[in-house]
Coordinates of C-alpha atoms and ligand atoms in Angstrom, one line a residue:
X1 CA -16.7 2.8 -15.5
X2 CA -16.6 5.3 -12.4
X3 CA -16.3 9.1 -13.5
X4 CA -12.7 10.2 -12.4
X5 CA -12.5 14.0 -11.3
X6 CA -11.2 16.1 -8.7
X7 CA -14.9 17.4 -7.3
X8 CA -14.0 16.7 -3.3
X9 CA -17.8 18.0 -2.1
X10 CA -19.1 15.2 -4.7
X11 CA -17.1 12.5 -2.7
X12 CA -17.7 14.3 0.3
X13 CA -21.7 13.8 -0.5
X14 CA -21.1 10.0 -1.7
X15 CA -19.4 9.2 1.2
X16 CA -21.8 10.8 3.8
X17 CA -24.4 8.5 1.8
X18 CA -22.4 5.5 2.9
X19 CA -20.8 5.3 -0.4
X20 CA -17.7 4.5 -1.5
X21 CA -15.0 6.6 -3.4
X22 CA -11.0 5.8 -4.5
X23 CA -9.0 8.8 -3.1
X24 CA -5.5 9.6 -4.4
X25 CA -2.7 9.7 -1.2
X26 CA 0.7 9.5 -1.4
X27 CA 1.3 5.9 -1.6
X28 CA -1.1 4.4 -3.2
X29 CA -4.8 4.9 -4.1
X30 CA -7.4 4.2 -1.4
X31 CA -10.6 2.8 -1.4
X32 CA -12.3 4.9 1.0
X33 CA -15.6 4.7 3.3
X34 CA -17.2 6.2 6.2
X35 CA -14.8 4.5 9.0
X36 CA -17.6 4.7 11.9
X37 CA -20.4 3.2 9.4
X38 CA -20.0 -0.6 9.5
X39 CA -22.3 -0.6 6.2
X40 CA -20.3 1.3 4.4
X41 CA -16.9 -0.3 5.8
X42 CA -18.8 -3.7 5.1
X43 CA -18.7 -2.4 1.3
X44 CA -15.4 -1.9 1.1
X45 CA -15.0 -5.8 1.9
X46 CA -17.2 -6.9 -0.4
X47 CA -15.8 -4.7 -3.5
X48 CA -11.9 -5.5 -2.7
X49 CA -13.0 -9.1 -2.5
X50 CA -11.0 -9.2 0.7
X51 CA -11.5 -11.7 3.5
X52 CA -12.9 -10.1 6.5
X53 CA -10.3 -11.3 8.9
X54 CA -7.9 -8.7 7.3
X55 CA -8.2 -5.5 8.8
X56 CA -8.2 -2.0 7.4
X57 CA -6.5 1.6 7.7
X58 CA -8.6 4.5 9.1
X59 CA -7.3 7.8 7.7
X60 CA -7.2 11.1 9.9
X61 CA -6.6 15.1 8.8
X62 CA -4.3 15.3 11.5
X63 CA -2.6 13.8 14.5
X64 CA -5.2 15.5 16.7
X65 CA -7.8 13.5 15.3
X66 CA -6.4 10.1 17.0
X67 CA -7.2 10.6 20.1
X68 CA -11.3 10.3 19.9
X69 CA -10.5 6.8 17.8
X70 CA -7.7 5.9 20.4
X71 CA -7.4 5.0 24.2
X72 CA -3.6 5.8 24.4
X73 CA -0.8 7.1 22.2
X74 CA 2.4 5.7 23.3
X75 CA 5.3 8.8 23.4
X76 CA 7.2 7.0 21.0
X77 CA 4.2 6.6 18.6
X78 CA 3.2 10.0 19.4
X79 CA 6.7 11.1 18.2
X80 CA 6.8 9.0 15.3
X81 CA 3.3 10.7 14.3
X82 CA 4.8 13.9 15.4
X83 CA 7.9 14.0 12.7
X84 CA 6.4 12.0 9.9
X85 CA 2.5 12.6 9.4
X86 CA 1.8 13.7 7.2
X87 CA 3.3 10.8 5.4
X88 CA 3.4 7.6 4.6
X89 CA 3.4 5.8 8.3
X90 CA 0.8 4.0 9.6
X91 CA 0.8 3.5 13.8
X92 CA -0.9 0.7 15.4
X93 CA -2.6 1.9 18.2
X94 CA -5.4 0.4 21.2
X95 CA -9.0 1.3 19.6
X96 CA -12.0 2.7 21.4
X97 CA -15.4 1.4 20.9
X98 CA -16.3 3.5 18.6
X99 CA -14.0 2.3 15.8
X100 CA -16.1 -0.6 14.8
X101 CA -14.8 -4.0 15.0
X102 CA -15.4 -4.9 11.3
X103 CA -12.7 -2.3 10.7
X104 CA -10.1 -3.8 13.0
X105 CA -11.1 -7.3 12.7
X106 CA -11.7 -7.7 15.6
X107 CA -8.0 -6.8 17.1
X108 CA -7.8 -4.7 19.3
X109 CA -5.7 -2.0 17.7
X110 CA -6.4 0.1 15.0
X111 CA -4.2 1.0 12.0
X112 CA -4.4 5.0 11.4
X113 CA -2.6 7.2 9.2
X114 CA -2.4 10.8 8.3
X115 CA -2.1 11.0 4.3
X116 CA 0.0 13.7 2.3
X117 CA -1.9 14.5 -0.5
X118 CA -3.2 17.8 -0.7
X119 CA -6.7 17.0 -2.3
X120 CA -7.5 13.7 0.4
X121 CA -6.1 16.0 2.8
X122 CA -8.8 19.1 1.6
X123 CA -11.4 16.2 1.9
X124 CA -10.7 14.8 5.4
X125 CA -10.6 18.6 6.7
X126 CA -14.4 18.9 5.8
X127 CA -15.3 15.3 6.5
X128 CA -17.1 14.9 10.3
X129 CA -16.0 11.4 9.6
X130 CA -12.1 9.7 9.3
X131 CA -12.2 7.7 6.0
X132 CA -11.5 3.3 5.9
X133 CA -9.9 3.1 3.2
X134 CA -7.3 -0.3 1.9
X135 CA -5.7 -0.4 -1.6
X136 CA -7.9 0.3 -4.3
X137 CA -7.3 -2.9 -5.8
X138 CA -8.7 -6.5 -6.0
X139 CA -7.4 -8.2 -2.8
X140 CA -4.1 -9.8 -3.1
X141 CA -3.2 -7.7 -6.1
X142 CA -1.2 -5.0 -6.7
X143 CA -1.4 -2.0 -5.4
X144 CA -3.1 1.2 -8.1
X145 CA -1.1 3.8 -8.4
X146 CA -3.3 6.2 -10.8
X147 CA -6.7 6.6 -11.3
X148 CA -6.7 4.5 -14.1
X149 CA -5.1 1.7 -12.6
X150 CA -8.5 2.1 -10.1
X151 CA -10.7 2.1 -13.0
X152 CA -9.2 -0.4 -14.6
X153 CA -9.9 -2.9 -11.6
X154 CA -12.5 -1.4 -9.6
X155 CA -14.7 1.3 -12.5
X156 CA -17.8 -1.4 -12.7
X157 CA -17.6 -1.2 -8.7
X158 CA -17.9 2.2 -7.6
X159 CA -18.7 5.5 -8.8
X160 CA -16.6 8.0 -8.2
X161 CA -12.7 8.1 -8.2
X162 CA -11.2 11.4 -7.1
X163 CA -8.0 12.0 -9.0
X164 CA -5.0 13.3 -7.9
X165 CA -2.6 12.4 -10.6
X166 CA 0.7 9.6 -10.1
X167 CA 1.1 8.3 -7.0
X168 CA 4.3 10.4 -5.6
X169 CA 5.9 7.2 -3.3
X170 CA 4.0 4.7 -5.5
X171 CA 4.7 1.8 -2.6
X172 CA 2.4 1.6 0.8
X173 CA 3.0 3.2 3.9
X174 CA 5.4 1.1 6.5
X175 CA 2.7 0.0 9.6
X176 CA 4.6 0.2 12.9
X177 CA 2.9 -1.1 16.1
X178 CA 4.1 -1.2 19.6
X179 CA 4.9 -3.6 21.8
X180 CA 5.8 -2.7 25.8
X181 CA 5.8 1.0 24.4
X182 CA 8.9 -0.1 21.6
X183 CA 8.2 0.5 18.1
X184 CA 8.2 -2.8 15.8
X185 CA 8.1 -2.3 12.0
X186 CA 5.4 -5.2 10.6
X187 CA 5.6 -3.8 6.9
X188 CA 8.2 -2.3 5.1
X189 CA 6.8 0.5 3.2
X190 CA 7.1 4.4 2.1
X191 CA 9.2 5.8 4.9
X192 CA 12.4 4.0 5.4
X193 CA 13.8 2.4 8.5
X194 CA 16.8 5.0 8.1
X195 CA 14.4 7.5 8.5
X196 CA 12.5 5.9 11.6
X197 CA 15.9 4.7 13.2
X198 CA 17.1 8.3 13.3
X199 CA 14.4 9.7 15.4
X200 CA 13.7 6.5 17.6
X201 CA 17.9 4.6 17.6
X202 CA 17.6 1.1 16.3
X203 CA 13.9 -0.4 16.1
X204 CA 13.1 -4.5 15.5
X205 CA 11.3 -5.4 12.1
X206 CA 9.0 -8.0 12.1
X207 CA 7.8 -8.3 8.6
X208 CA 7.9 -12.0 8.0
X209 CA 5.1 -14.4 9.4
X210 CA 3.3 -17.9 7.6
X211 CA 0.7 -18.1 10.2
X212 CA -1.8 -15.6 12.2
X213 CA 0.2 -13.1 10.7
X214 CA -0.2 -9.6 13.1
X215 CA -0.2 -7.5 9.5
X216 CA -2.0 -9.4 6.7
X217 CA 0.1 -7.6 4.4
X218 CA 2.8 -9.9 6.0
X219 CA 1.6 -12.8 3.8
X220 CA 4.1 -14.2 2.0
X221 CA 2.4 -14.3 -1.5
X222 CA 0.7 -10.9 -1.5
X223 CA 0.9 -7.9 -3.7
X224 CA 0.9 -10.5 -7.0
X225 CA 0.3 -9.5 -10.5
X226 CA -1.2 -12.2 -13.0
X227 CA 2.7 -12.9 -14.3
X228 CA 4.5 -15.4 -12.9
X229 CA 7.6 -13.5 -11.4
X230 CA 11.2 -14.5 -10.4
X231 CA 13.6 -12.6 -8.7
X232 CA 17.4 -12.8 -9.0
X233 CA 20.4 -11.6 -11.7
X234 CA 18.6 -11.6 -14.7
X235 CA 21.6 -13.3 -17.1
X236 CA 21.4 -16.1 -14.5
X237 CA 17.7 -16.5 -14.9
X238 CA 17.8 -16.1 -18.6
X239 CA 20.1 -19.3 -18.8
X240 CA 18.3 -20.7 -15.7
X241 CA 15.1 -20.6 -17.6
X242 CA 15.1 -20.3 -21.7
X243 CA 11.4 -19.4 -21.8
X244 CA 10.6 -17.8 -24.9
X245 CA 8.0 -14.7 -23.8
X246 CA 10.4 -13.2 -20.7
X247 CA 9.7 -9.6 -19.5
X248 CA 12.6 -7.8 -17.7
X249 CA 12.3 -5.8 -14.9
X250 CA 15.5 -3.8 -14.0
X251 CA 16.6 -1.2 -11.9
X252 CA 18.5 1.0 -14.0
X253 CA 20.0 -1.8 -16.7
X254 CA 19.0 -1.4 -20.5
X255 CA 18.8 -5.2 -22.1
X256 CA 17.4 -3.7 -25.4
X257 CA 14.7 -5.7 -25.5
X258 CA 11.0 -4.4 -26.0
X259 CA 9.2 -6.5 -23.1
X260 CA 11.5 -4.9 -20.6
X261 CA 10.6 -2.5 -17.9
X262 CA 13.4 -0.2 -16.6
X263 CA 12.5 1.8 -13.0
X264 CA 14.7 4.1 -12.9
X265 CA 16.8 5.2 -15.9
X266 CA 18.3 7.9 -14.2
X267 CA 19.4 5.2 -11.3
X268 CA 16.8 6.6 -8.3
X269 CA 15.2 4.8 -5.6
X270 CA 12.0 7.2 -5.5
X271 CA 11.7 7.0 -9.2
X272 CA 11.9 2.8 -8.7
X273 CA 9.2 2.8 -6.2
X274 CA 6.9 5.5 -8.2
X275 CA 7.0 3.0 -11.3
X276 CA 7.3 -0.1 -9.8
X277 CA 3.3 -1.4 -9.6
X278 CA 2.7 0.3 -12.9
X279 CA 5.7 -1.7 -14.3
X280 CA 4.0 -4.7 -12.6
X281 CA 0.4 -4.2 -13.9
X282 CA 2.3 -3.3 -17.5
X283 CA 3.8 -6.8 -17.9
X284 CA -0.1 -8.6 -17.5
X285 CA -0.5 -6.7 -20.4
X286 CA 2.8 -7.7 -22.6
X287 CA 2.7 -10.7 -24.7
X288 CA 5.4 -12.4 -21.8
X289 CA 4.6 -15.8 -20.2
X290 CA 6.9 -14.7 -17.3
X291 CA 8.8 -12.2 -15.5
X292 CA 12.9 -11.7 -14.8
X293 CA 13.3 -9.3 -11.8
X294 CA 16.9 -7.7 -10.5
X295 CA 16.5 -6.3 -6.9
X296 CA 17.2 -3.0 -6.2
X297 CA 20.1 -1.4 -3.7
X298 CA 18.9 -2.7 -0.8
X299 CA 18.8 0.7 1.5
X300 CA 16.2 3.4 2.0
X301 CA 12.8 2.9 0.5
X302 CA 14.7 -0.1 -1.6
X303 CA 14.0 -1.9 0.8
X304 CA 10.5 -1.7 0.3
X305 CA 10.8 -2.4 -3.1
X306 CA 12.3 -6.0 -3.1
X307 CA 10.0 -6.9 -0.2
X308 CA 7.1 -6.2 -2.8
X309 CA 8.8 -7.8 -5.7
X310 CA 9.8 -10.9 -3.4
X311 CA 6.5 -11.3 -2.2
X312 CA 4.9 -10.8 -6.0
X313 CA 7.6 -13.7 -6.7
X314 CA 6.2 -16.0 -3.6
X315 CA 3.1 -16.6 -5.7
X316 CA 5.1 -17.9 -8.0
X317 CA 5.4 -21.7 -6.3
X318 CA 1.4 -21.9 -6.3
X319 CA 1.6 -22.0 -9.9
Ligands
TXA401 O1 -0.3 3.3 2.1 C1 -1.2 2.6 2.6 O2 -1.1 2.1 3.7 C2 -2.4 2.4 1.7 C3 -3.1 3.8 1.6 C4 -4.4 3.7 0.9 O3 -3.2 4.4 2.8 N1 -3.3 1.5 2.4 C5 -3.0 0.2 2.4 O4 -4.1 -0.6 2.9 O5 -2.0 -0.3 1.9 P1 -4.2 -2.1 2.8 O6 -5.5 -2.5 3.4 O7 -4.0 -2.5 1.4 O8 -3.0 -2.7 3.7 C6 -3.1 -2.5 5.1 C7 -2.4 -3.5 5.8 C8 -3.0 -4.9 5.7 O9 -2.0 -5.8 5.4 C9 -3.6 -5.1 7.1 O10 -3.6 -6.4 7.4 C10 -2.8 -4.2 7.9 O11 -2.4 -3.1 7.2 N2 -3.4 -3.8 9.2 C11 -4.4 -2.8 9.2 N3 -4.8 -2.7 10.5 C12 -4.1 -3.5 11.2 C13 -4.1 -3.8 12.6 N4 -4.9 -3.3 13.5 N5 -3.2 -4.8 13.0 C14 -2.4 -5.4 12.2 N6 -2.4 -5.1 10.8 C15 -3.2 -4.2 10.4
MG402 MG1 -3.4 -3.6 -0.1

């Protein structure tokens, strides 16, 4: 298992050894490497088990740090970057050379993001280096959200796993990428279109594509835990289907059953999407053959929330 610990000069000297080392952020934990060593970038690959047409985010101290990574930043995505990093917004943006091209593979833009999590944040500052760094889980999984979820997937893998408690967001930051200088939203993710729409007016979404999808994470059947999940009113699906292991998954709704899974007692959106992969990862551990899921209100980060639980249900057909 990797040691967990919050020592940010030992993962500074792992990853100036080409190492690699989870790192807490906001959204989700990362798997991190030296971006501008293709060795250590080639690492991350092989320990995600991720295909290496799927490229990967490059994480920055600051917005000043784009531009020797970037040819251009578009006003609008220098705005963006402007009002919400740090935070849980990813920009698309033209790469220089010296990004390498296993990072990007082989596009011609870059994925970079500013985190907001005071330790990663402590560790880019004395970094000479930005930091690759996906999910720190198994590829096509879901997302870790602790250091223990890390550990649980990835301990045997790497060494070191820098922990900075509970993911505060808990879902993946929203990737936006321009197109004739206009922002387009390719994932839905920790800051809401709300939130974007009020600094930029109304902005096109373009988070659904079968083939050469622009965002991987656009795949229909991605973000999957091990249970079979289905989406939908949960008294319908328990007529629909009379399976006898069912786990429940609800927003704020108490079925008084044991194998259930409420988000958000108190009724929150935030709270929803800072439980909703542990939820996930806690049913592959219940005595359930399958999983009932209610959507959430479908506004703010909610929206986020039932893209991820409609795309952990897509799997669900390639069963
Ligand atoms: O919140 C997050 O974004 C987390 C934390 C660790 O920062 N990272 C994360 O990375 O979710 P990952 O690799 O699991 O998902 C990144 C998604 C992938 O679907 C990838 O295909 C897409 O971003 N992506 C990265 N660079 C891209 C690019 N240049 N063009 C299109 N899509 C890109
Ligand atoms: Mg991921």
């Amino acid at each position: 298992m990797a040691e967990i610990g919050t020592d940010i000069l030992k993962a500074k000297n792992l990853l100036e050894e080409g190492e690699l080392v989870a790192i807490p952020t906001e959204t989700v934990y990362g798997l991190a490497g030296n971006a501008l060593n293709a060795s250590a970038v080639a690492k991350i690959f092989t320990v995600k088990g991720r295909p290496q047409f799927d490229p990967l985010i490059v994480h920055v101290p600051n917005v000043n740090a784009v531009h020797e990574y970037v040819t251009d930043i578009p006003e609008k995505a220098y705005a963006l970057a402007q009002k919400f990093w740090p935070g849980p917004l990813t920009l698309l943006l033209e790469k220089k050379s010296i990004m390498p091209d296993l990072v990007t593979a082989g596009l011609e833009t870059v994925g970079i993001r500013c985190p907001d999590h005071p330790l990663t944040q402590d560790l880019l500052k004395i970094l000479s280096f930005p930091l690759a760094a996906p999910s720190a889980n198994p590829f096509g999984y879901v997302s870790p959200t602790t250091p223990q979820h890390v550990n649980d997937q990835l301990g045997n893998k790497i060494k070191y796993i820098l922990d900075g408690g509970k993911c505060e967001v808990g879902i993946e930051s929203t990737i936006v990428g321009m197109e004739d200088g206009e922002p387009v939203v390719y994932r839905m993710g920790g800051l809401s279109i709300e939130d974007i729409e009020a600094v930029m007016g109304k902005v096109r979404i373009q988070t659904h594509s079968s083939s050469n999808p622009r965002s991987p994470g656009q795949l229909e059947s991605h973000y999957a835990p091990a249970k079979k999940v289905f989406v939908g009113k949960i008294e319908e699906l328990l007529l629909e289907y009379p399976a006898h292991h069912v786990g429940l998954l609800t927003f704020q709704n108490d079925f008084n059953t044991p194998n259930q899974y409420i988000l958000s007692p108190s009724g929150t959106l935030e709270e929803a999407a800072q439980n909703l992969f542990e939820a996930l990862r806690a049913f592959d551990k219940m005595d359930v053959d399958v999983v009932f899921a209610e959507l959430v209100p479908d506004v703010g980060i909610g929206r986020a929330i039932n893209d991820r639980l409609k795309r952990a249900a897509a799997t669900a057909d390639r069963w």
